mmCIF file with all atom_site columns, C-alpha atoms in Angstrom:
data_model
loop_
_atom_site.group_PDB
_atom_site.id
_atom_site.type_symbol
_atom_site.label_atom_id
_atom_site.label_alt_id
_atom_site.label_comp_id
_atom_site.label_asym_id
_atom_site.label_entity_id
_atom_site.label_seq_id
_atom_site.pdbx_PDB_ins_code
_atom_site.Cartn_x
_atom_site.Cartn_y
_atom_site.Cartn_z
_atom_site.occupancy
_atom_site.B_iso_or_equiv
_atom_site.pdbx_formal_charge
_atom_site.auth_seq_id
_atom_site.auth_comp_id
_atom_site.auth_asym_id
_atom_site.auth_atom_id
_atom_site.pdbx_PDB_model_num
ATOM 1   C CA . UNK A 1 1   ? 6.187   -16.606 14.717  1.00 67.00 ? 1   UNK A CA 1
ATOM 2   C CA . UNK A 1 2   ? 7.046   -13.275 13.066  1.00 79.00 ? 2   UNK A CA 1
ATOM 3   C CA . UNK A 1 3   ? 10.707  -12.633 12.326  1.00 89.00 ? 3   UNK A CA 1
ATOM 4   C CA . UNK A 1 4   ? 12.058  -9.734  14.352  1.00 95.00 ? 4   UNK A CA 1
ATOM 5   C CA . UNK A 1 5   ? 14.570  -7.321  12.860  1.00 95.00 ? 5   UNK A CA 1
ATOM 6   C CA . UNK A 1 6   ? 17.327  -8.927  14.930  1.00 96.00 ? 6   UNK A CA 1
ATOM 7   C CA . UNK A 1 7   ? 16.501  -12.381 13.543  1.00 96.00 ? 7   UNK A CA 1
ATOM 8   C CA . UNK A 1 8   ? 16.343  -11.045 9.983   1.00 96.00 ? 8   UNK A CA 1
ATOM 9   C CA . UNK A 1 9   ? 19.759  -9.450  10.417  1.00 97.00 ? 9   UNK A CA 1
ATOM 10  C CA . UNK A 1 10  ? 21.275  -12.680 11.732  1.00 96.00 ? 10  UNK A CA 1
ATOM 11  C CA . UNK A 1 11  ? 19.725  -14.817 8.979   1.00 96.00 ? 11  UNK A CA 1
ATOM 12  C CA . UNK A 1 12  ? 20.890  -12.308 6.381   1.00 97.00 ? 12  UNK A CA 1
ATOM 13  C CA . UNK A 1 13  ? 24.477  -12.524 7.639   1.00 97.00 ? 13  UNK A CA 1
ATOM 14  C CA . UNK A 1 14  ? 24.282  -16.327 7.722   1.00 97.00 ? 14  UNK A CA 1
ATOM 15  C CA . UNK A 1 15  ? 23.160  -16.556 4.092   1.00 97.00 ? 15  UNK A CA 1
ATOM 16  C CA . UNK A 1 16  ? 25.822  -14.058 3.000   1.00 96.00 ? 16  UNK A CA 1
ATOM 17  C CA . UNK A 1 17  ? 28.569  -15.745 5.023   1.00 96.00 ? 17  UNK A CA 1
ATOM 18  C CA . UNK A 1 18  ? 29.245  -12.553 6.989   1.00 96.00 ? 18  UNK A CA 1
ATOM 19  C CA . UNK A 1 19  ? 29.391  -11.471 10.593  1.00 96.00 ? 19  UNK A CA 1
ATOM 20  C CA . UNK A 1 20  ? 28.475  -8.230  12.335  1.00 95.00 ? 20  UNK A CA 1
ATOM 21  C CA . UNK A 1 21  ? 31.887  -6.743  11.465  1.00 96.00 ? 21  UNK A CA 1
ATOM 22  C CA . UNK A 1 22  ? 31.435  -7.524  7.760   1.00 95.00 ? 22  UNK A CA 1
ATOM 23  C CA . UNK A 1 23  ? 27.832  -6.333  7.770   1.00 96.00 ? 23  UNK A CA 1
ATOM 24  C CA . UNK A 1 24  ? 26.972  -3.857  10.563  1.00 96.00 ? 24  UNK A CA 1
ATOM 25  C CA . UNK A 1 25  ? 23.360  -3.346  11.601  1.00 96.00 ? 25  UNK A CA 1
ATOM 26  C CA . UNK A 1 26  ? 22.946  -0.147  9.574   1.00 96.00 ? 26  UNK A CA 1
ATOM 27  C CA . UNK A 1 27  ? 24.052  -1.847  6.347   1.00 97.00 ? 27  UNK A CA 1
ATOM 28  C CA . UNK A 1 28  ? 21.999  -4.968  7.071   1.00 96.00 ? 28  UNK A CA 1
ATOM 29  C CA . UNK A 1 29  ? 18.935  -2.825  7.761   1.00 96.00 ? 29  UNK A CA 1
ATOM 30  C CA . UNK A 1 30  ? 19.394  -0.961  4.473   1.00 96.00 ? 30  UNK A CA 1
ATOM 31  C CA . UNK A 1 31  ? 19.483  -4.217  2.491   1.00 96.00 ? 31  UNK A CA 1
ATOM 32  C CA . UNK A 1 32  ? 16.381  -5.528  4.264   1.00 96.00 ? 32  UNK A CA 1
ATOM 33  C CA . UNK A 1 33  ? 14.499  -2.249  3.994   1.00 94.00 ? 33  UNK A CA 1
ATOM 34  C CA . UNK A 1 34  ? 15.219  -1.931  0.291   1.00 94.00 ? 34  UNK A CA 1
ATOM 35  C CA . UNK A 1 35  ? 13.733  -5.388  -0.199  1.00 94.00 ? 35  UNK A CA 1
ATOM 36  C CA . UNK A 1 36  ? 10.765  -4.377  1.977   1.00 92.00 ? 36  UNK A CA 1
ATOM 37  C CA . UNK A 1 37  ? 10.179  -1.094  0.104   1.00 89.00 ? 37  UNK A CA 1
ATOM 38  C CA . UNK A 1 38  ? 10.070  -2.915  -3.227  1.00 88.00 ? 38  UNK A CA 1
ATOM 39  C CA . UNK A 1 39  ? 7.739   -5.621  -1.950  1.00 88.00 ? 39  UNK A CA 1
ATOM 40  C CA . UNK A 1 40  ? 5.318   -3.241  -0.234  1.00 84.00 ? 40  UNK A CA 1
ATOM 41  C CA . UNK A 1 41  ? 5.106   -1.082  -3.369  1.00 80.00 ? 41  UNK A CA 1
ATOM 42  C CA . UNK A 1 42  ? 4.245   -4.066  -5.569  1.00 79.00 ? 42  UNK A CA 1
ATOM 43  C CA . UNK A 1 43  ? 1.782   -5.927  -3.352  1.00 79.00 ? 43  UNK A CA 1
ATOM 44  C CA . UNK A 1 44  ? -1.363  -4.999  -1.497  1.00 74.00 ? 44  UNK A CA 1
ATOM 45  C CA . UNK A 1 45  ? -1.131  -5.690  2.234   1.00 80.00 ? 45  UNK A CA 1
ATOM 46  C CA . UNK A 1 46  ? -4.019  -4.903  4.568   1.00 81.00 ? 46  UNK A CA 1
ATOM 47  C CA . UNK A 1 47  ? -1.516  -3.074  6.771   1.00 82.00 ? 47  UNK A CA 1
ATOM 48  C CA . UNK A 1 48  ? -1.471  -0.336  4.114   1.00 87.00 ? 48  UNK A CA 1
ATOM 49  C CA . UNK A 1 49  ? -5.184  0.403   4.580   1.00 89.00 ? 49  UNK A CA 1
ATOM 50  C CA . UNK A 1 50  ? -5.889  3.510   6.619   1.00 92.00 ? 50  UNK A CA 1
ATOM 51  C CA . UNK A 1 51  ? -8.628  6.075   7.225   1.00 95.00 ? 51  UNK A CA 1
ATOM 52  C CA . UNK A 1 52  ? -8.174  9.792   7.851   1.00 93.00 ? 52  UNK A CA 1
ATOM 53  C CA . UNK A 1 53  ? -11.030 11.898  9.242   1.00 95.00 ? 53  UNK A CA 1
ATOM 54  C CA . UNK A 1 54  ? -11.230 15.691  9.383   1.00 94.00 ? 54  UNK A CA 1
ATOM 55  C CA . UNK A 1 55  ? -13.784 18.501  9.352   1.00 95.00 ? 55  UNK A CA 1
ATOM 56  C CA . UNK A 1 56  ? -13.857 21.318  6.844   1.00 96.00 ? 56  UNK A CA 1
ATOM 57  C CA . UNK A 1 57  ? -13.756 25.037  7.560   1.00 95.00 ? 57  UNK A CA 1
ATOM 58  C CA . UNK A 1 58  ? -16.120 27.331  5.679   1.00 94.00 ? 58  UNK A CA 1
ATOM 59  C CA . UNK A 1 59  ? -14.259 29.025  2.834   1.00 91.00 ? 59  UNK A CA 1
ATOM 60  C CA . UNK A 1 60  ? -11.165 26.794  3.078   1.00 93.00 ? 60  UNK A CA 1
ATOM 61  C CA . UNK A 1 61  ? -10.638 24.399  0.167   1.00 92.00 ? 61  UNK A CA 1
ATOM 62  C CA . UNK A 1 62  ? -7.153  23.052  0.991   1.00 94.00 ? 62  UNK A CA 1
ATOM 63  C CA . UNK A 1 63  ? -6.342  20.492  3.696   1.00 95.00 ? 63  UNK A CA 1
ATOM 64  C CA . UNK A 1 64  ? -3.136  18.642  4.541   1.00 93.00 ? 64  UNK A CA 1
ATOM 65  C CA . UNK A 1 65  ? -3.026  14.902  4.024   1.00 91.00 ? 65  UNK A CA 1
ATOM 66  C CA . UNK A 1 66  ? -1.377  12.496  6.494   1.00 90.00 ? 66  UNK A CA 1
ATOM 67  C CA . UNK A 1 67  ? 2.380   12.359  6.036   1.00 89.00 ? 67  UNK A CA 1
ATOM 68  C CA . UNK A 1 68  ? 2.196   8.603   5.337   1.00 88.00 ? 68  UNK A CA 1
ATOM 69  C CA . UNK A 1 69  ? -0.358  9.003   2.528   1.00 88.00 ? 69  UNK A CA 1
ATOM 70  C CA . UNK A 1 70  ? 0.548   7.015   -0.585  1.00 87.00 ? 70  UNK A CA 1
ATOM 71  C CA . UNK A 1 71  ? -2.683  6.883   -2.621  1.00 88.00 ? 71  UNK A CA 1
ATOM 72  C CA . UNK A 1 72  ? -6.273  8.044   -2.089  1.00 91.00 ? 72  UNK A CA 1
ATOM 73  C CA . UNK A 1 73  ? -8.951  5.415   -2.637  1.00 92.00 ? 73  UNK A CA 1
ATOM 74  C CA . UNK A 1 74  ? -12.290 6.883   -1.636  1.00 94.00 ? 74  UNK A CA 1
ATOM 75  C CA . UNK A 1 75  ? -13.575 10.080  -0.050  1.00 95.00 ? 75  UNK A CA 1
ATOM 76  C CA . UNK A 1 76  ? -16.988 10.466  1.585   1.00 96.00 ? 76  UNK A CA 1
ATOM 77  C CA . UNK A 1 77  ? -18.714 13.482  3.108   1.00 97.00 ? 77  UNK A CA 1
ATOM 78  C CA . UNK A 1 78  ? -21.330 13.888  5.830   1.00 95.00 ? 78  UNK A CA 1
ATOM 79  C CA . UNK A 1 79  ? -23.460 17.000  6.144   1.00 91.00 ? 79  UNK A CA 1
ATOM 80  C CA . UNK A 1 80  ? -24.206 18.544  9.552   1.00 89.00 ? 80  UNK A CA 1
ATOM 81  C CA . UNK A 1 81  ? -27.081 16.771  11.275  1.00 85.00 ? 81  UNK A CA 1
ATOM 82  C CA . UNK A 1 82  ? -27.203 14.005  8.654   1.00 88.00 ? 82  UNK A CA 1
ATOM 83  C CA . UNK A 1 83  ? -26.361 10.342  9.253   1.00 88.00 ? 83  UNK A CA 1
ATOM 84  C CA . UNK A 1 84  ? -25.784 9.558   5.579   1.00 93.00 ? 84  UNK A CA 1
ATOM 85  C CA . UNK A 1 85  ? -22.370 9.659   3.913   1.00 95.00 ? 85  UNK A CA 1
ATOM 86  C CA . UNK A 1 86  ? -22.059 10.741  0.287   1.00 95.00 ? 86  UNK A CA 1
ATOM 87  C CA . UNK A 1 87  ? -19.074 9.943   -1.976  1.00 96.00 ? 87  UNK A CA 1
ATOM 88  C CA . UNK A 1 88  ? -17.084 12.762  -3.572  1.00 96.00 ? 88  UNK A CA 1
ATOM 89  C CA . UNK A 1 89  ? -15.911 12.595  -7.180  1.00 95.00 ? 89  UNK A CA 1
ATOM 90  C CA . UNK A 1 90  ? -12.195 12.375  -7.824  1.00 94.00 ? 90  UNK A CA 1
ATOM 91  C CA . UNK A 1 91  ? -10.860 14.571  -10.641 1.00 93.00 ? 91  UNK A CA 1
ATOM 92  C CA . UNK A 1 92  ? -7.390  15.313  -11.962 1.00 92.00 ? 92  UNK A CA 1
ATOM 93  C CA . UNK A 1 93  ? -5.792  18.319  -10.316 1.00 90.00 ? 93  UNK A CA 1
ATOM 94  C CA . UNK A 1 94  ? -5.438  19.970  -13.724 1.00 88.00 ? 94  UNK A CA 1
ATOM 95  C CA . UNK A 1 95  ? -9.222  19.899  -14.032 1.00 89.00 ? 95  UNK A CA 1
ATOM 96  C CA . UNK A 1 96  ? -9.513  21.240  -10.498 1.00 88.00 ? 96  UNK A CA 1
ATOM 97  C CA . UNK A 1 97  ? -7.610  24.343  -11.578 1.00 83.00 ? 97  UNK A CA 1
ATOM 98  C CA . UNK A 1 98  ? -10.266 24.956  -14.232 1.00 80.00 ? 98  UNK A CA 1
ATOM 99  C CA . UNK A 1 99  ? -12.997 24.806  -11.591 1.00 80.00 ? 99  UNK A CA 1
ATOM 100 C CA . UNK A 1 100 ? -11.214 27.253  -9.313  1.00 72.00 ? 100 UNK A CA 1
ATOM 101 C CA . UNK A 1 101 ? -12.125 30.253  -11.474 1.00 65.00 ? 101 UNK A CA 1
ATOM 102 C CA . UNK A 1 102 ? -14.898 30.972  -9.010  1.00 65.00 ? 102 UNK A CA 1
ATOM 103 C CA . UNK A 1 103 ? -14.855 31.482  -5.256  1.00 70.00 ? 103 UNK A CA 1
ATOM 104 C CA . UNK A 1 104 ? -18.427 30.250  -4.868  1.00 78.00 ? 104 UNK A CA 1
ATOM 105 C CA . UNK A 1 105 ? -19.069 28.319  -1.685  1.00 90.00 ? 105 UNK A CA 1
ATOM 106 C CA . UNK A 1 106 ? -21.318 25.288  -1.461  1.00 93.00 ? 106 UNK A CA 1
ATOM 107 C CA . UNK A 1 107 ? -21.381 21.658  -0.422  1.00 94.00 ? 107 UNK A CA 1
ATOM 108 C CA . UNK A 1 108 ? -18.206 20.031  -1.849  1.00 94.00 ? 108 UNK A CA 1
ATOM 109 C CA . UNK A 1 109 ? -18.799 17.482  -4.588  1.00 94.00 ? 109 UNK A CA 1
ATOM 110 C CA . UNK A 1 110 ? -15.282 16.958  -6.033  1.00 94.00 ? 110 UNK A CA 1
ATOM 111 C CA . UNK A 1 111 ? -11.747 16.522  -4.756  1.00 95.00 ? 111 UNK A CA 1
ATOM 112 C CA . UNK A 1 112 ? -8.237  16.245  -6.092  1.00 94.00 ? 112 UNK A CA 1
ATOM 113 C CA . UNK A 1 113 ? -4.786  15.633  -4.692  1.00 92.00 ? 113 UNK A CA 1
ATOM 114 C CA . UNK A 1 114 ? -2.103  18.292  -5.043  1.00 90.00 ? 114 UNK A CA 1
ATOM 115 C CA . UNK A 1 115 ? 1.182   17.134  -3.585  1.00 89.00 ? 115 UNK A CA 1
ATOM 116 C CA . UNK A 1 116 ? 0.607   16.583  0.124   1.00 89.00 ? 116 UNK A CA 1
ATOM 117 C CA . UNK A 1 117 ? -2.661  18.538  0.087   1.00 92.00 ? 117 UNK A CA 1
ATOM 118 C CA . UNK A 1 118 ? -6.288  17.626  -0.436  1.00 91.00 ? 118 UNK A CA 1
ATOM 119 C CA . UNK A 1 119 ? -8.344  20.085  -2.541  1.00 93.00 ? 119 UNK A CA 1
ATOM 120 C CA . UNK A 1 120 ? -12.151 20.375  -2.378  1.00 94.00 ? 120 UNK A CA 1
ATOM 121 C CA . UNK A 1 121 ? -14.601 21.940  -4.825  1.00 93.00 ? 121 UNK A CA 1
ATOM 122 C CA . UNK A 1 122 ? -16.730 23.928  -4.372  1.00 92.00 ? 122 UNK A CA 1
ATOM 123 C CA . UNK A 1 123 ? -15.229 25.717  -1.402  1.00 92.00 ? 123 UNK A CA 1
ATOM 124 C CA . UNK A 1 124 ? -17.058 24.426  1.684   1.00 95.00 ? 124 UNK A CA 1
ATOM 125 C CA . UNK A 1 125 ? -19.796 26.738  2.877   1.00 94.00 ? 125 UNK A CA 1
ATOM 126 C CA . UNK A 1 126 ? -20.117 24.969  6.215   1.00 94.00 ? 126 UNK A CA 1
ATOM 127 C CA . UNK A 1 127 ? -18.461 22.473  8.532   1.00 95.00 ? 127 UNK A CA 1
ATOM 128 C CA . UNK A 1 128 ? -18.582 19.032  6.878   1.00 96.00 ? 128 UNK A CA 1
ATOM 129 C CA . UNK A 1 129 ? -17.134 15.774  8.161   1.00 96.00 ? 129 UNK A CA 1
ATOM 130 C CA . UNK A 1 130 ? -14.795 14.167  5.631   1.00 96.00 ? 130 UNK A CA 1
ATOM 131 C CA . UNK A 1 131 ? -13.533 10.579  5.771   1.00 96.00 ? 131 UNK A CA 1
ATOM 132 C CA . UNK A 1 132 ? -10.675 9.555   3.478   1.00 94.00 ? 132 UNK A CA 1
ATOM 133 C CA . UNK A 1 133 ? -9.785  5.924   2.806   1.00 94.00 ? 133 UNK A CA 1
ATOM 134 C CA . UNK A 1 134 ? -6.195  5.761   1.611   1.00 93.00 ? 134 UNK A CA 1
ATOM 135 C CA . UNK A 1 135 ? -3.162  3.534   1.258   1.00 90.00 ? 135 UNK A CA 1
ATOM 136 C CA . UNK A 1 136 ? -0.383  4.482   3.626   1.00 88.00 ? 136 UNK A CA 1
ATOM 137 C CA . UNK A 1 137 ? 3.322   4.128   3.059   1.00 87.00 ? 137 UNK A CA 1
ATOM 138 C CA . UNK A 1 138 ? 4.547   1.377   5.341   1.00 85.00 ? 138 UNK A CA 1
ATOM 139 C CA . UNK A 1 139 ? 7.333   2.298   7.721   1.00 87.00 ? 139 UNK A CA 1
ATOM 140 C CA . UNK A 1 140 ? 10.820  0.834   7.653   1.00 92.00 ? 140 UNK A CA 1
ATOM 141 C CA . UNK A 1 141 ? 11.202  -2.520  9.385   1.00 93.00 ? 141 UNK A CA 1
ATOM 142 C CA . UNK A 1 142 ? 10.839  -2.012  13.120  1.00 93.00 ? 142 UNK A CA 1
ATOM 143 C CA . UNK A 1 143 ? 12.398  -4.034  15.952  1.00 94.00 ? 143 UNK A CA 1
ATOM 144 C CA . UNK A 1 144 ? 9.366   -6.351  16.084  1.00 93.00 ? 144 UNK A CA 1
ATOM 145 C CA . UNK A 1 145 ? 9.614   -7.094  12.355  1.00 92.00 ? 145 UNK A CA 1
ATOM 146 C CA . UNK A 1 146 ? 7.939   -5.986  9.096   1.00 91.00 ? 146 UNK A CA 1
ATOM 147 C CA . UNK A 1 147 ? 4.329   -4.766  9.011   1.00 87.00 ? 147 UNK A CA 1
ATOM 148 C CA . UNK A 1 148 ? 3.263   -7.705  6.859   1.00 87.00 ? 148 UNK A CA 1
ATOM 149 C CA . UNK A 1 149 ? 1.904   -11.230 7.435   1.00 88.00 ? 149 UNK A CA 1
ATOM 150 C CA . UNK A 1 150 ? 4.662   -13.410 8.851   1.00 89.00 ? 150 UNK A CA 1
ATOM 151 C CA . UNK A 1 151 ? 4.819   -15.697 5.800   1.00 90.00 ? 151 UNK A CA 1
ATOM 152 C CA . UNK A 1 152 ? 6.115   -12.706 3.816   1.00 93.00 ? 152 UNK A CA 1
ATOM 153 C CA . UNK A 1 153 ? 9.045   -12.115 6.170   1.00 95.00 ? 153 UNK A CA 1
ATOM 154 C CA . UNK A 1 154 ? 11.003  -14.875 4.451   1.00 94.00 ? 154 UNK A CA 1
ATOM 155 C CA . UNK A 1 155 ? 10.411  -13.143 1.118   1.00 95.00 ? 155 UNK A CA 1
ATOM 156 C CA . UNK A 1 156 ? 11.879  -9.932  2.509   1.00 95.00 ? 156 UNK A CA 1
ATOM 157 C CA . UNK A 1 157 ? 14.880  -11.853 3.801   1.00 96.00 ? 157 UNK A CA 1
ATOM 158 C CA . UNK A 1 158 ? 15.649  -13.337 0.384   1.00 96.00 ? 158 UNK A CA 1
ATOM 159 C CA . UNK A 1 159 ? 15.310  -9.908  -1.172  1.00 96.00 ? 159 UNK A CA 1
ATOM 160 C CA . UNK A 1 160 ? 17.958  -8.674  1.250   1.00 97.00 ? 160 UNK A CA 1
ATOM 161 C CA . UNK A 1 161 ? 20.163  -11.674 0.492   1.00 97.00 ? 161 UNK A CA 1
ATOM 162 C CA . UNK A 1 162 ? 20.048  -11.042 -3.252  1.00 97.00 ? 162 UNK A CA 1
ATOM 163 C CA . UNK A 1 163 ? 20.915  -7.384  -2.748  1.00 96.00 ? 163 UNK A CA 1
ATOM 164 C CA . UNK A 1 164 ? 23.745  -8.359  -0.428  1.00 97.00 ? 164 UNK A CA 1
ATOM 165 C CA . UNK A 1 165 ? 25.325  -10.624 -3.040  1.00 97.00 ? 165 UNK A CA 1
ATOM 166 C CA . UNK A 1 166 ? 24.888  -8.010  -5.759  1.00 96.00 ? 166 UNK A CA 1
ATOM 167 C CA . UNK A 1 167 ? 26.565  -5.439  -3.492  1.00 95.00 ? 167 UNK A CA 1
ATOM 168 C CA . UNK A 1 168 ? 29.743  -7.536  -3.286  1.00 95.00 ? 168 UNK A CA 1
ATOM 169 C CA . UNK A 1 169 ? 29.737  -8.332  -6.998  1.00 95.00 ? 169 UNK A CA 1
ATOM 170 C CA . UNK A 1 170 ? 28.563  -11.946 -6.698  1.00 96.00 ? 170 UNK A CA 1
ATOM 171 C CA . UNK A 1 171 ? 26.007  -11.816 -9.506  1.00 96.00 ? 171 UNK A CA 1
ATOM 172 C CA . UNK A 1 172 ? 25.523  -15.580 -9.732  1.00 96.00 ? 172 UNK A CA 1
ATOM 173 C CA . UNK A 1 173 ? 24.438  -16.052 -6.135  1.00 96.00 ? 173 UNK A CA 1
ATOM 174 C CA . UNK A 1 174 ? 22.546  -12.753 -6.270  1.00 95.00 ? 174 UNK A CA 1
ATOM 175 C CA . UNK A 1 175 ? 20.457  -14.092 -9.158  1.00 96.00 ? 175 UNK A CA 1
ATOM 176 C CA . UNK A 1 176 ? 19.949  -17.406 -7.373  1.00 96.00 ? 176 UNK A CA 1
ATOM 177 C CA . UNK A 1 177 ? 18.683  -15.617 -4.263  1.00 96.00 ? 177 UNK A CA 1
ATOM 178 C CA . UNK A 1 178 ? 16.427  -13.448 -6.397  1.00 95.00 ? 178 UNK A CA 1
ATOM 179 C CA . UNK A 1 179 ? 15.014  -16.566 -8.078  1.00 95.00 ? 179 UNK A CA 1
ATOM 180 C CA . UNK A 1 180 ? 14.313  -18.069 -4.655  1.00 95.00 ? 180 UNK A CA 1
ATOM 181 C CA . UNK A 1 181 ? 12.477  -14.909 -3.648  1.00 94.00 ? 181 UNK A CA 1
ATOM 182 C CA . UNK A 1 182 ? 10.402  -15.043 -6.837  1.00 92.00 ? 182 UNK A CA 1
ATOM 183 C CA . UNK A 1 183 ? 9.395   -18.649 -6.111  1.00 93.00 ? 183 UNK A CA 1
ATOM 184 C CA . UNK A 1 184 ? 8.241   -17.687 -2.636  1.00 92.00 ? 184 UNK A CA 1
ATOM 185 C CA . UNK A 1 185 ? 6.247   -14.735 -3.984  1.00 90.00 ? 185 UNK A CA 1
ATOM 186 C CA . UNK A 1 186 ? 4.471   -16.971 -6.498  1.00 89.00 ? 186 UNK A CA 1
ATOM 187 C CA . UNK A 1 187 ? 3.528   -19.461 -3.787  1.00 88.00 ? 187 UNK A CA 1
ATOM 188 C CA . UNK A 1 188 ? 1.898   -16.900 -1.496  1.00 85.00 ? 188 UNK A CA 1
ATOM 189 C CA . UNK A 1 189 ? -1.330  -14.931 -1.570  1.00 69.00 ? 189 UNK A CA 1
ATOM 190 C CA . UNK A 1 190 ? -1.838  -11.485 -0.145  1.00 56.00 ? 190 UNK A CA 1
ATOM 191 C CA . UNK A 1 191 ? -4.565  -11.073 2.461   1.00 50.00 ? 191 UNK A CA 1
ATOM 192 C CA . UNK A 1 192 ? -6.687  -9.280  -0.131  1.00 49.00 ? 192 UNK A CA 1
ATOM 193 C CA . UNK A 1 193 ? -6.554  -12.356 -2.371  1.00 48.00 ? 193 UNK A CA 1
ATOM 194 C CA . UNK A 1 194 ? -7.355  -14.673 0.528   1.00 50.00 ? 194 UNK A CA 1
ATOM 195 C CA . UNK A 1 195 ? -10.359 -12.574 1.501   1.00 49.00 ? 195 UNK A CA 1
ATOM 196 C CA . UNK A 1 196 ? -11.721 -12.401 -2.042  1.00 46.00 ? 196 UNK A CA 1
ATOM 197 C CA . UNK A 1 197 ? -14.519 -14.948 -2.298  1.00 42.00 ? 197 UNK A CA 1
ATOM 198 C CA . UNK A 1 198 ? -16.147 -13.967 -5.574  1.00 45.00 ? 198 UNK A CA 1
ATOM 199 C CA . UNK A 1 199 ? -13.799 -15.850 -7.849  1.00 44.00 ? 199 UNK A CA 1
ATOM 200 C CA . UNK A 1 200 ? -14.970 -16.946 -11.273 1.00 43.00 ? 200 UNK A CA 1
ATOM 201 C CA . UNK A 1 201 ? -13.487 -20.417 -10.989 1.00 40.00 ? 201 UNK A CA 1
ATOM 202 C CA . UNK A 1 202 ? -13.848 -20.895 -7.243  1.00 42.00 ? 202 UNK A CA 1
ATOM 203 C CA . UNK A 1 203 ? -16.359 -23.735 -7.635  1.00 43.00 ? 203 UNK A CA 1
ATOM 204 C CA . UNK A 1 204 ? -16.333 -27.050 -9.459  1.00 39.00 ? 204 UNK A CA 1
ATOM 205 C CA . UNK A 1 205 ? -18.546 -27.168 -12.497 1.00 41.00 ? 205 UNK A CA 1
ATOM 206 C CA . UNK A 1 206 ? -19.179 -30.461 -14.264 1.00 38.00 ? 206 UNK A CA 1
ATOM 207 C CA . UNK A 1 207 ? -19.809 -30.250 -17.999 1.00 38.00 ? 207 UNK A CA 1
ATOM 208 C CA . UNK A 1 208 ? -22.013 -32.893 -19.627 1.00 41.00 ? 208 UNK A CA 1
ATOM 209 C CA . UNK A 1 209 ? -22.672 -33.690 -23.231 1.00 43.00 ? 209 UNK A CA 1
ATOM 210 C CA . UNK A 1 210 ? -25.724 -32.051 -24.694 1.00 43.00 ? 210 UNK A CA 1
ATOM 211 C CA . UNK A 1 211 ? -28.734 -34.214 -25.310 1.00 39.00 ? 211 UNK A CA 1
ATOM 212 C CA . UNK A 1 212 ? -29.325 -34.905 -28.992 1.00 41.00 ? 212 UNK A CA 1
#
């Protein structure tokens, strides 16, 4: 069963030997969220996968990205009246500036990211459907618990525990809690790893001596 935010708070206080007066909800949430932010930035959870669809406007090369956009992975384009989707080429935004010497309009073939905006080149000459696969920034821990598989909730808890001990100057127990978190991380697989079937050593291969 997933650990709700309320349960995580209570377990955090139990491990730290504190009560709600020693560690109010806002402080407990900050410790847990800091552990969650670090974990979600280091590991690939399927909850980070997202798709953003929009349509271009003729002559407009700049479009706003979703506010939760962390990293772009793939961009595909569909022409009007066509069922096929074609990938666009990602280029560095510095190189995009070099291409912007002309205002020529045509079917976009390249894209770059500039801050919170999405830049296309050439400028669209028509209405095109664009689909963007990206990694989203996961939200702070909600009342129902973290947006991660439930086996990772314990890892988040121990991250909060280690930060709690460090906050009160107990470096020894902080390091012990951090070591416990590291052990849990090593014992778990992300969903991406579980779903990956094409592993080099996934099968058993028996080696025999060569015939003379």
